[in-house]
Short mmCIF file of C-alpha atoms and ligand atoms in Angstrom, two decimals:
data_model
loop_
_atom_site.label_atom_id
_atom_site.label_comp_id
_atom_site.label_asym_id
_atom_site.label_seq_id
_atom_site.Cartn_x
_atom_site.Cartn_y
_atom_site.Cartn_z
CA MET A 1 -157.03 -43.52 -90.00
CA PRO A 2 -159.79 -45.57 -88.35
CA HIS A 3 -158.89 -49.24 -87.94
CA PHE A 4 -161.57 -51.55 -89.22
CA PRO A 5 -162.25 -54.77 -87.36
CA LYS A 6 -160.53 -57.75 -88.82
CA PRO A 7 -161.87 -61.29 -88.24
CA ALA A 8 -161.08 -62.93 -84.89
CA GLU A 9 -158.15 -64.85 -86.37
CA GLY A 10 -156.39 -61.51 -86.82
CA SER A 11 -156.09 -61.60 -90.60
CA TRP A 12 -158.50 -61.87 -93.54
CA THR A 13 -156.13 -64.24 -95.33
CA GLU A 14 -156.09 -66.79 -92.55
CA HIS A 15 -159.80 -66.31 -91.91
CA TYR A 16 -160.55 -67.55 -95.45
CA GLY A 17 -158.03 -70.40 -95.12
CA ILE A 18 -155.71 -68.92 -97.76
CA ASP A 19 -152.02 -69.73 -97.62
CA THR A 20 -149.83 -66.87 -96.34
CA LYS A 21 -146.51 -68.00 -97.83
CA PRO A 22 -144.66 -65.90 -100.44
CA VAL A 23 -146.17 -66.37 -103.92
CA SER A 24 -144.71 -67.18 -107.33
CA TYR A 25 -145.80 -65.31 -110.45
CA GLN A 26 -144.89 -68.17 -112.79
CA ASP A 27 -148.58 -68.29 -113.72
CA SER A 28 -148.31 -64.83 -115.22
CA ILE A 29 -145.21 -65.25 -117.31
CA SER A 30 -145.58 -68.74 -118.75
CA PRO A 31 -146.99 -69.13 -122.34
CA GLU A 32 -147.82 -72.83 -121.57
CA HIS A 33 -149.81 -71.88 -118.45
CA TYR A 34 -151.71 -69.29 -120.45
CA GLU A 35 -152.66 -71.95 -123.03
CA GLN A 36 -153.99 -74.09 -120.19
CA GLU A 37 -155.98 -71.14 -118.82
CA ARG A 38 -157.63 -70.69 -122.21
CA ASP A 39 -159.02 -74.26 -122.09
CA ALA A 40 -159.60 -74.52 -118.35
CA ILE A 41 -161.04 -71.04 -117.73
CA PHE A 42 -162.00 -69.03 -120.74
CA ARG A 43 -163.65 -71.89 -122.64
CA ARG A 44 -165.62 -73.10 -119.55
CA THR A 45 -166.70 -70.22 -117.32
CA TRP A 46 -169.43 -67.60 -117.72
CA LEU A 47 -168.00 -64.47 -119.39
CA ASN A 48 -169.76 -61.12 -119.16
CA LEU A 49 -170.24 -59.20 -122.41
CA GLY A 50 -172.09 -56.14 -121.13
CA ARG A 51 -175.75 -55.28 -120.51
CA VAL A 52 -179.06 -55.73 -122.22
CA GLU A 53 -179.50 -51.92 -122.53
CA GLN A 54 -176.78 -52.03 -125.19
CA LEU A 55 -179.29 -53.85 -127.37
CA LYS A 56 -182.08 -51.30 -127.59
CA ARG A 57 -184.41 -52.86 -130.14
CA VAL A 58 -185.22 -56.20 -131.65
CA GLY A 59 -182.47 -56.70 -134.19
CA SER A 60 -179.83 -54.76 -132.24
CA TYR A 61 -176.59 -56.68 -132.16
CA PHE A 62 -172.89 -56.41 -131.29
CA THR A 63 -169.86 -58.59 -131.92
CA LYS A 64 -167.16 -59.55 -129.48
CA GLU A 65 -163.74 -60.94 -130.16
CA ILE A 66 -162.71 -63.33 -127.38
CA ALA A 67 -159.16 -64.30 -128.26
CA ALA A 68 -158.71 -66.26 -125.05
CA ALA A 69 -161.53 -68.62 -125.99
CA GLY A 70 -160.49 -68.58 -129.69
CA ALA A 71 -163.90 -67.22 -130.74
CA SER A 72 -165.73 -64.32 -132.22
CA VAL A 73 -169.39 -64.09 -131.20
CA VAL A 74 -172.40 -62.08 -132.21
CA ILE A 75 -174.97 -61.18 -129.55
CA VAL A 76 -178.43 -60.17 -130.75
CA ARG A 77 -181.73 -59.14 -129.33
CA SER A 78 -183.87 -61.66 -131.13
CA GLY A 79 -187.17 -60.77 -129.55
CA PRO A 80 -188.59 -58.16 -127.10
CA ASP A 81 -187.22 -60.07 -124.17
CA GLU A 82 -184.96 -62.54 -125.84
CA TYR A 83 -181.19 -62.44 -126.40
CA ARG A 84 -179.09 -64.94 -128.26
CA ALA A 85 -175.37 -65.54 -128.97
CA PHE A 86 -173.87 -67.22 -132.01
CA TYR A 87 -170.41 -68.03 -133.25
CA ASN A 88 -169.76 -65.25 -135.72
CA MET A 89 -169.15 -67.65 -138.57
CA CYS A 90 -171.09 -68.42 -141.75
CA ARG A 91 -172.39 -71.99 -142.18
CA HIS A 92 -171.47 -72.00 -145.86
CA ARG A 93 -167.68 -71.74 -146.07
CA GLY A 94 -166.79 -70.22 -142.69
CA ASN A 95 -166.50 -66.56 -143.53
CA LYS A 96 -166.78 -64.21 -140.58
CA LEU A 97 -170.48 -63.26 -140.66
CA VAL A 98 -170.71 -59.80 -139.02
CA TRP A 99 -168.00 -57.23 -139.52
CA GLN A 100 -167.52 -53.95 -141.38
CA ASP A 101 -164.23 -52.74 -142.87
CA TYR A 102 -161.78 -54.83 -140.85
CA PRO A 103 -162.66 -58.39 -139.82
CA GLY A 104 -160.85 -58.09 -136.47
CA VAL A 105 -162.73 -54.97 -135.34
CA GLU A 106 -165.83 -55.33 -133.14
CA VAL A 107 -169.05 -53.77 -134.54
CA SER A 108 -172.58 -53.12 -133.46
CA GLY A 109 -175.82 -52.11 -135.21
CA VAL A 110 -179.38 -53.03 -135.93
CA CYS A 111 -180.57 -55.39 -138.64
CA ARG A 112 -183.39 -57.76 -139.68
CA ALA A 113 -181.12 -60.59 -140.77
CA PHE A 114 -177.37 -61.25 -141.03
CA THR A 115 -176.12 -61.50 -144.60
CA CYS A 116 -172.74 -63.01 -145.35
CA LYS A 117 -170.51 -60.81 -147.50
CA TYR A 118 -169.08 -63.76 -149.40
CA HIS A 119 -172.04 -65.51 -151.18
CA GLY A 120 -174.98 -63.78 -149.62
CA TRP A 121 -176.41 -66.45 -147.33
CA GLN A 122 -178.81 -64.88 -144.91
CA PHE A 123 -179.55 -65.87 -141.31
CA GLY A 124 -182.50 -64.67 -139.19
CA LEU A 125 -182.14 -63.23 -135.70
CA GLU A 126 -182.77 -66.69 -134.26
CA GLY A 127 -179.86 -68.05 -136.25
CA ASP A 128 -182.08 -69.81 -138.84
CA LEU A 129 -180.78 -69.97 -142.39
CA GLN A 130 -183.33 -68.03 -144.46
CA PHE A 131 -181.79 -67.54 -147.88
CA VAL A 132 -179.32 -69.40 -149.99
CA GLN A 133 -178.12 -68.07 -153.36
CA GLN A 134 -178.93 -70.72 -156.05
CA GLU A 135 -180.18 -73.11 -153.43
CA GLU A 136 -181.09 -75.67 -156.13
CA GLU A 137 -177.37 -76.12 -156.91
CA PHE A 138 -176.72 -77.71 -153.52
CA PHE A 139 -177.00 -81.40 -152.83
CA ASP A 140 -179.63 -83.05 -150.55
CA PHE A 141 -180.01 -79.61 -149.05
CA ASP A 142 -182.46 -78.44 -146.40
CA LYS A 143 -181.92 -74.98 -144.99
CA ALA A 144 -183.27 -76.09 -141.62
CA ASP A 145 -180.13 -78.24 -141.18
CA TRP A 146 -177.75 -75.25 -141.39
CA PRO A 147 -178.53 -72.65 -138.74
CA LEU A 148 -175.85 -70.57 -137.11
CA ARG A 149 -174.02 -72.38 -134.31
CA SER A 150 -175.28 -71.00 -131.05
CA VAL A 151 -173.29 -70.16 -127.90
CA ARG A 152 -174.94 -70.46 -124.47
CA LEU A 153 -176.20 -67.09 -123.28
CA GLU A 154 -177.86 -66.21 -119.97
CA VAL A 155 -178.89 -62.86 -118.54
CA TRP A 156 -178.70 -62.04 -114.84
CA GLU A 157 -180.00 -58.68 -113.57
CA GLY A 158 -179.56 -57.24 -117.09
CA TRP A 159 -175.95 -58.48 -117.38
CA ILE A 160 -175.29 -60.67 -120.44
CA PHE A 161 -173.07 -63.72 -119.98
CA VAL A 162 -171.93 -66.38 -122.48
CA ASN A 163 -170.31 -69.74 -121.88
CA PHE A 164 -168.58 -71.88 -124.50
CA ASP A 165 -169.00 -75.06 -122.45
CA ASP A 166 -172.35 -76.74 -123.16
CA ASP A 167 -172.00 -78.75 -119.96
CA ALA A 168 -171.32 -75.83 -117.63
CA ALA A 169 -173.68 -75.32 -114.65
CA PRO A 170 -176.27 -72.55 -115.14
CA LEU A 171 -175.19 -68.97 -114.60
CA THR A 172 -176.98 -68.46 -111.25
CA ASP A 173 -175.33 -71.56 -109.79
CA TYR A 174 -172.01 -70.29 -110.97
CA LEU A 175 -172.50 -66.86 -109.40
CA GLY A 176 -173.03 -68.34 -105.96
CA THR A 177 -174.61 -66.69 -102.92
CA MET A 178 -172.33 -63.64 -102.51
CA LEU A 179 -172.94 -62.19 -105.94
CA ARG A 180 -176.58 -63.13 -105.96
CA LYS A 181 -177.06 -60.92 -102.97
CA LEU A 182 -176.71 -57.98 -105.40
CA GLU A 183 -180.08 -58.91 -106.94
CA GLY A 184 -182.58 -56.05 -106.88
CA TYR A 185 -179.99 -53.31 -107.37
CA PRO A 186 -181.48 -51.02 -110.10
CA PHE A 187 -178.69 -51.55 -112.57
CA HIS A 188 -181.02 -50.58 -115.46
CA GLU A 189 -181.21 -46.99 -114.16
CA PHE A 190 -177.55 -46.42 -115.08
CA SER A 191 -177.94 -46.11 -118.85
CA GLN A 192 -175.50 -43.26 -119.51
CA VAL A 193 -172.43 -45.12 -120.54
CA TYR A 194 -168.81 -44.04 -121.09
CA LYS A 195 -166.27 -46.55 -122.39
CA TYR A 196 -162.52 -46.76 -122.33
CA ARG A 197 -160.32 -49.46 -123.88
CA ALA A 198 -156.60 -50.06 -123.75
CA GLU A 199 -154.11 -52.66 -124.89
CA VAL A 200 -151.92 -53.48 -121.87
CA GLY A 201 -148.56 -55.24 -121.97
CA SER A 202 -149.17 -57.51 -118.96
CA ASN A 203 -150.78 -60.77 -118.03
CA TRP A 204 -154.52 -60.33 -117.46
CA LYS A 205 -154.32 -61.33 -113.79
CA LEU A 206 -151.80 -58.63 -112.96
CA PHE A 207 -154.30 -55.84 -113.80
CA ILE A 208 -156.97 -57.56 -111.69
CA ASP A 209 -154.34 -57.61 -108.93
CA ALA A 210 -154.04 -53.83 -109.18
CA PHE A 211 -157.80 -53.39 -108.79
CA THR A 212 -158.47 -55.84 -106.00
CA GLU A 213 -156.00 -54.22 -103.59
CA PHE A 214 -155.91 -50.52 -102.70
CA TYR A 215 -152.69 -50.94 -100.74
CA HIS A 216 -151.01 -49.21 -103.72
CA ALA A 217 -153.51 -46.35 -104.05
CA PRO A 218 -152.11 -43.75 -101.55
CA ILE A 219 -148.62 -44.22 -103.08
CA LEU A 220 -149.08 -44.81 -106.78
CA HIS A 221 -152.00 -42.43 -107.21
CA GLY A 222 -151.07 -40.06 -104.41
CA ARG A 223 -149.77 -37.34 -106.67
CA GLN A 224 -153.15 -37.10 -108.36
CA ALA A 225 -154.40 -35.29 -105.28
CA VAL A 226 -153.31 -31.76 -104.25
CA GLU A 227 -150.02 -31.84 -102.37
CA GLU A 228 -151.30 -31.64 -98.84
CA GLU A 229 -153.94 -34.30 -99.41
CA SER A 230 -151.39 -36.55 -101.09
CA ARG A 231 -149.10 -36.42 -97.99
CA LYS A 232 -152.06 -37.28 -95.79
CA LEU A 233 -153.15 -40.22 -97.93
CA ALA A 234 -149.67 -41.77 -97.87
CA GLY A 235 -149.54 -41.35 -94.08
CA TYR A 236 -152.88 -43.15 -93.65
CA GLY A 237 -152.04 -46.18 -95.68
CA TYR A 238 -155.01 -48.26 -96.63
CA GLU A 239 -157.23 -50.76 -94.89
CA ALA A 240 -160.40 -52.19 -96.41
CA LEU A 241 -163.68 -52.37 -94.58
CA TRP A 242 -164.29 -56.00 -95.58
CA TYR A 243 -163.00 -58.80 -97.77
CA GLU A 244 -164.98 -61.83 -98.79
CA VAL A 245 -164.40 -64.82 -101.05
CA ASP A 246 -167.10 -67.06 -102.35
CA GLY A 247 -165.97 -69.90 -104.57
CA PRO A 248 -163.95 -68.33 -107.41
CA HIS A 249 -165.44 -64.83 -106.80
CA ASN A 250 -164.47 -62.16 -104.34
CA VAL A 251 -165.20 -58.67 -103.08
CA VAL A 252 -163.38 -55.85 -101.36
CA SER A 253 -165.49 -53.26 -99.59
CA SER A 254 -163.95 -49.82 -99.20
CA TRP A 255 -164.53 -46.49 -97.41
CA GLY A 256 -165.48 -43.43 -99.46
CA GLY A 257 -162.49 -41.28 -98.68
CA MET A 258 -163.32 -37.78 -99.75
CA SER A 259 -166.52 -37.60 -101.66
CA PRO A 260 -167.39 -34.87 -100.95
CA PRO A 261 -164.23 -33.83 -99.06
CA LYS A 262 -164.71 -32.29 -95.59
CA ASP A 263 -162.41 -29.43 -96.59
CA GLU A 264 -163.02 -28.33 -100.15
CA SER A 265 -159.75 -26.43 -100.30
CA MET A 266 -158.05 -29.84 -100.39
CA VAL A 267 -159.21 -30.54 -103.94
CA LYS A 268 -158.65 -29.05 -107.37
CA PRO A 269 -160.73 -26.04 -108.54
CA ILE A 270 -162.29 -28.08 -111.37
CA GLU A 271 -163.40 -30.70 -108.79
CA ARG A 272 -165.02 -28.03 -106.60
CA LYS A 273 -166.79 -26.54 -109.62
CA LEU A 274 -168.11 -29.83 -111.00
CA ARG A 275 -168.55 -31.62 -107.69
CA ALA A 276 -166.68 -34.72 -108.76
CA GLY A 277 -163.18 -36.17 -108.55
CA LEU A 278 -161.21 -39.14 -107.31
CA PHE A 279 -164.26 -41.11 -106.28
CA GLY A 280 -166.69 -39.96 -108.91
CA PRO A 281 -169.60 -37.51 -108.46
CA TRP A 282 -170.09 -36.06 -104.97
CA ASP A 283 -173.86 -36.01 -105.36
CA SER A 284 -176.06 -39.02 -105.66
CA PRO A 285 -178.96 -39.28 -108.18
CA ASP A 286 -181.02 -40.97 -105.54
CA VAL A 287 -182.40 -43.92 -107.48
CA VAL A 288 -181.55 -46.64 -104.96
CA PRO A 289 -184.19 -46.67 -102.25
CA GLU A 290 -182.63 -49.61 -100.47
CA LEU A 291 -179.28 -51.37 -100.81
CA PRO A 292 -179.50 -55.09 -101.53
CA SER A 293 -177.99 -57.16 -98.75
CA GLY A 294 -174.80 -57.87 -100.76
CA LEU A 295 -173.67 -54.21 -100.65
CA ASN A 296 -171.74 -52.63 -97.79
CA PRO A 297 -171.16 -56.08 -96.22
CA ALA A 298 -169.46 -54.52 -93.14
CA ASN A 299 -172.48 -52.32 -92.70
CA HIS A 300 -170.11 -49.41 -92.14
CA ARG A 301 -171.14 -45.77 -92.06
CA ALA A 302 -167.98 -44.74 -93.96
CA TRP A 303 -168.84 -47.12 -96.82
CA GLY A 304 -167.91 -45.74 -100.22
CA GLU A 305 -167.71 -48.57 -102.73
CA ASP A 306 -167.66 -52.35 -103.27
CA SER A 307 -165.50 -54.02 -105.96
CA PHE A 308 -166.78 -57.47 -106.94
CA LEU A 309 -164.67 -59.84 -109.05
CA PHE A 310 -166.85 -62.13 -111.09
CA PHE A 311 -164.27 -64.78 -111.90
CA PRO A 312 -162.49 -64.85 -114.23
CA ASN A 313 -162.32 -61.41 -115.83
CA PHE A 314 -165.20 -59.14 -114.92
CA MET A 315 -165.36 -56.61 -112.10
CA ILE A 316 -168.26 -54.44 -110.97
CA LEU A 317 -167.65 -51.49 -108.71
CA ILE A 318 -170.81 -50.13 -107.07
CA TRP A 319 -170.48 -46.73 -105.43
CA GLU A 320 -172.33 -45.32 -102.50
CA ARG A 321 -172.92 -42.17 -104.65
CA GLN A 322 -174.85 -44.36 -107.09
CA TRP A 323 -172.75 -44.94 -110.11
CA ILE A 324 -171.11 -48.04 -111.46
CA LEU A 325 -167.77 -48.93 -113.01
CA THR A 326 -167.08 -52.20 -114.73
CA TYR A 327 -163.75 -53.66 -115.82
CA HIS A 328 -163.12 -56.46 -118.27
CA TYR A 329 -159.73 -58.01 -118.90
CA TRP A 330 -159.51 -59.92 -122.19
CA PRO A 331 -156.25 -61.88 -122.51
CA THR A 332 -154.57 -61.84 -125.92
CA SER A 333 -151.43 -63.68 -124.90
CA HIS A 334 -149.58 -64.66 -121.69
CA ASN A 335 -148.23 -61.09 -121.42
CA THR A 336 -150.80 -58.93 -123.17
CA HIS A 337 -154.49 -58.17 -122.66
CA ILE A 338 -157.22 -55.74 -123.57
CA PHE A 339 -158.66 -53.72 -120.72
CA GLU A 340 -162.14 -52.26 -121.00
CA GLY A 341 -163.36 -49.75 -118.39
CA THR A 342 -167.01 -48.73 -118.59
CA ALA A 343 -168.72 -46.17 -116.40
CA TYR A 344 -172.53 -46.22 -115.94
CA PHE A 345 -174.42 -43.22 -114.66
CA VAL A 346 -178.05 -42.20 -114.34
CA PRO A 347 -178.53 -39.98 -117.50
CA PRO A 348 -177.55 -36.37 -116.78
CA LYS A 349 -180.38 -33.83 -116.46
CA ASN A 350 -178.30 -30.84 -117.46
CA ALA A 351 -174.92 -29.76 -118.83
CA ARG A 352 -173.30 -29.55 -115.44
CA GLU A 353 -174.26 -33.12 -114.56
CA ARG A 354 -172.94 -34.26 -117.88
CA LEU A 355 -169.60 -32.52 -117.20
CA THR A 356 -169.53 -34.04 -113.72
CA GLN A 357 -169.77 -37.47 -115.29
CA GLU A 358 -167.09 -36.67 -117.88
CA LEU A 359 -164.76 -35.45 -115.17
CA SER A 360 -165.33 -38.70 -113.23
CA MET A 361 -164.51 -40.68 -116.33
CA VAL A 362 -161.36 -38.84 -117.27
CA THR A 363 -160.18 -39.03 -113.67
CA PHE A 364 -160.72 -42.76 -113.74
CA VAL A 365 -158.81 -43.05 -117.09
CA GLU A 366 -155.89 -41.11 -115.58
CA TYR A 367 -155.78 -43.61 -112.74
CA ALA A 368 -156.07 -46.61 -115.04
CA LEU A 369 -153.09 -45.24 -117.04
CA GLN A 370 -151.03 -44.89 -113.89
CA ASP A 371 -151.86 -48.54 -113.01
CA ALA A 372 -151.25 -49.85 -116.53
CA ASN A 373 -147.88 -48.17 -116.70
CA THR A 374 -146.78 -49.97 -113.54
CA LEU A 375 -148.11 -53.28 -114.83
CA GLU A 376 -145.86 -53.22 -117.87
CA ALA A 377 -142.94 -52.42 -115.60
CA THR A 378 -143.91 -55.36 -113.39
CA GLN A 379 -144.49 -57.85 -116.27
CA THR A 380 -141.10 -57.18 -117.86
CA MET A 381 -139.30 -57.65 -114.55
CA LEU A 382 -141.22 -60.83 -113.62
CA GLU A 383 -140.13 -62.27 -116.95
CA THR A 384 -136.46 -61.79 -116.08
CA GLN A 385 -137.02 -64.22 -113.19
CA ALA A 386 -134.22 -62.49 -111.25
CA ILE A 387 -136.62 -62.82 -108.26
CA THR A 388 -139.31 -65.50 -108.18
CA GLU A 389 -140.95 -65.32 -104.74
CA PHE A 390 -142.98 -62.38 -103.44
CA PRO A 391 -144.43 -61.61 -100.05
CA LEU A 392 -148.08 -60.37 -100.05
CA CYS A 393 -149.77 -58.61 -97.11
CA ASP A 394 -153.23 -59.10 -95.68
CA GLN A 395 -154.58 -56.26 -97.83
CA GLU A 396 -153.45 -58.33 -100.85
CA ILE A 397 -155.60 -61.34 -99.92
CA LEU A 398 -157.67 -61.20 -103.09
CA LEU A 399 -154.52 -61.48 -105.30
CA ARG A 400 -153.73 -64.77 -103.59
CA HIS A 401 -157.31 -65.82 -104.05
CA LEU A 402 -157.40 -64.99 -107.75
CA HIS A 403 -154.10 -66.68 -108.61
CA THR A 404 -154.94 -69.76 -106.47
CA THR A 405 -158.37 -70.07 -108.07
CA ALA A 406 -156.95 -69.76 -111.64
CA ARG A 407 -154.27 -72.39 -110.85
CA GLN A 408 -157.00 -74.69 -109.38
CA TYR A 409 -159.13 -74.40 -112.54
CA VAL A 410 -156.08 -75.38 -114.60
CA ALA A 411 -155.15 -78.27 -112.28
CA GLU A 412 -158.69 -79.67 -112.21
CA TYR A 413 -159.01 -79.40 -115.96
CA GLU A 414 -155.69 -81.12 -116.55
CA ASN A 415 -156.74 -83.92 -114.11
CA THR A 416 -160.02 -84.47 -115.89
CA LYS A 417 -158.25 -84.55 -119.23
CA ALA A 418 -155.66 -87.08 -117.90
CA GLY A 419 -158.54 -89.16 -116.42
CA ALA A 420 -160.35 -89.18 -119.77
CA GLN A 421 -157.35 -90.50 -121.67
S1 LIG B 501 -169.11 -68.17 -146.75
FE1 LIG B 501 -170.92 -67.14 -146.19
S2 LIG B 501 -172.16 -67.29 -147.88
FE2 LIG B 501 -170.38 -68.34 -148.51
FE1 LIG B 502 -154.81 -48.23 -108.95
#
């Protein structure tokens, strides 16, 4: 395996001034700490809810349950180039405004106005109250005083973000320089979307841990490959091309492994037929004339993929072969979360391309299941507290960074709260 240059200090972890001592996972098993994270992180940072292409026309909407922030929101395209977010709650007596058969289930659709199921109040796409049943029965009542309560929403490169904190800095400030160097990537070209969702029995940070290090990949996922390849992978180990941290966000840049493999006999027949596998499609749709400066930060010829963590819970993986994966981790308690994996491709031009994309997606899901299985085994053991300190290697730098960042948000928030009292 080629050895990639580490920084002069000899380790990435020391280069970024991150502590190298063994770590505690108390922050992933404590219900109290989780409650603090809800206030300090999920009610104050910019949270991604997908892309503008999900809202095809004026009036297109979707709802999102964000348990960690204690909110349900509705996102709507209110004008040709205008998007809004509202608390999904009726101004009359608090009924959930947009839902179908089950109030807890997320929905999407197109409408001209939102009508409450309870007493029929109607709100326009801009949140304005438009109709009240028996309006004359209300006291000193002016509809203009009762719009839907809005949530801050900003769009960056077609990605929709909301923030429950009215005092938070604007999204582009929050993203910082490293992530803004992705600007110009033609994300809108990737409009063929495949989604996968799972309820996972682990703390949300543990799953991010599993996707910001690939140290585990040759071992945990090794058996996915044909036998000979699997032995080779385990022998190689894993070393990233590049790690970077910028404020709360981070990236790991990785080599492309075997897409396409040098020796096609090393992969399964279906992969040879459909020209896709472990790392997605082997062929590129050729829609990215030039990489923005934020991609392939090591400028390495073996570059295959960059995984960006947008703190707290959103990851974008951009592949050299021109497809995108995103992950969202939505906490539902200190030891459970909902994982969403979404793959974005350039729309297929024929049936074979479609199958290539489907194979990439099912391969990814198989991986995610292998990871998720391990997470539940880890969470239950961490909770026994039989062992409470764990050594992390240099390839696990981003785990240290994530947990340290999350703890800092909690500490700063608790300090401000104490100062305000
Ligand atoms: S609660 Fe919505 S109309 Fe009464
Ligand atoms: Fe994995």
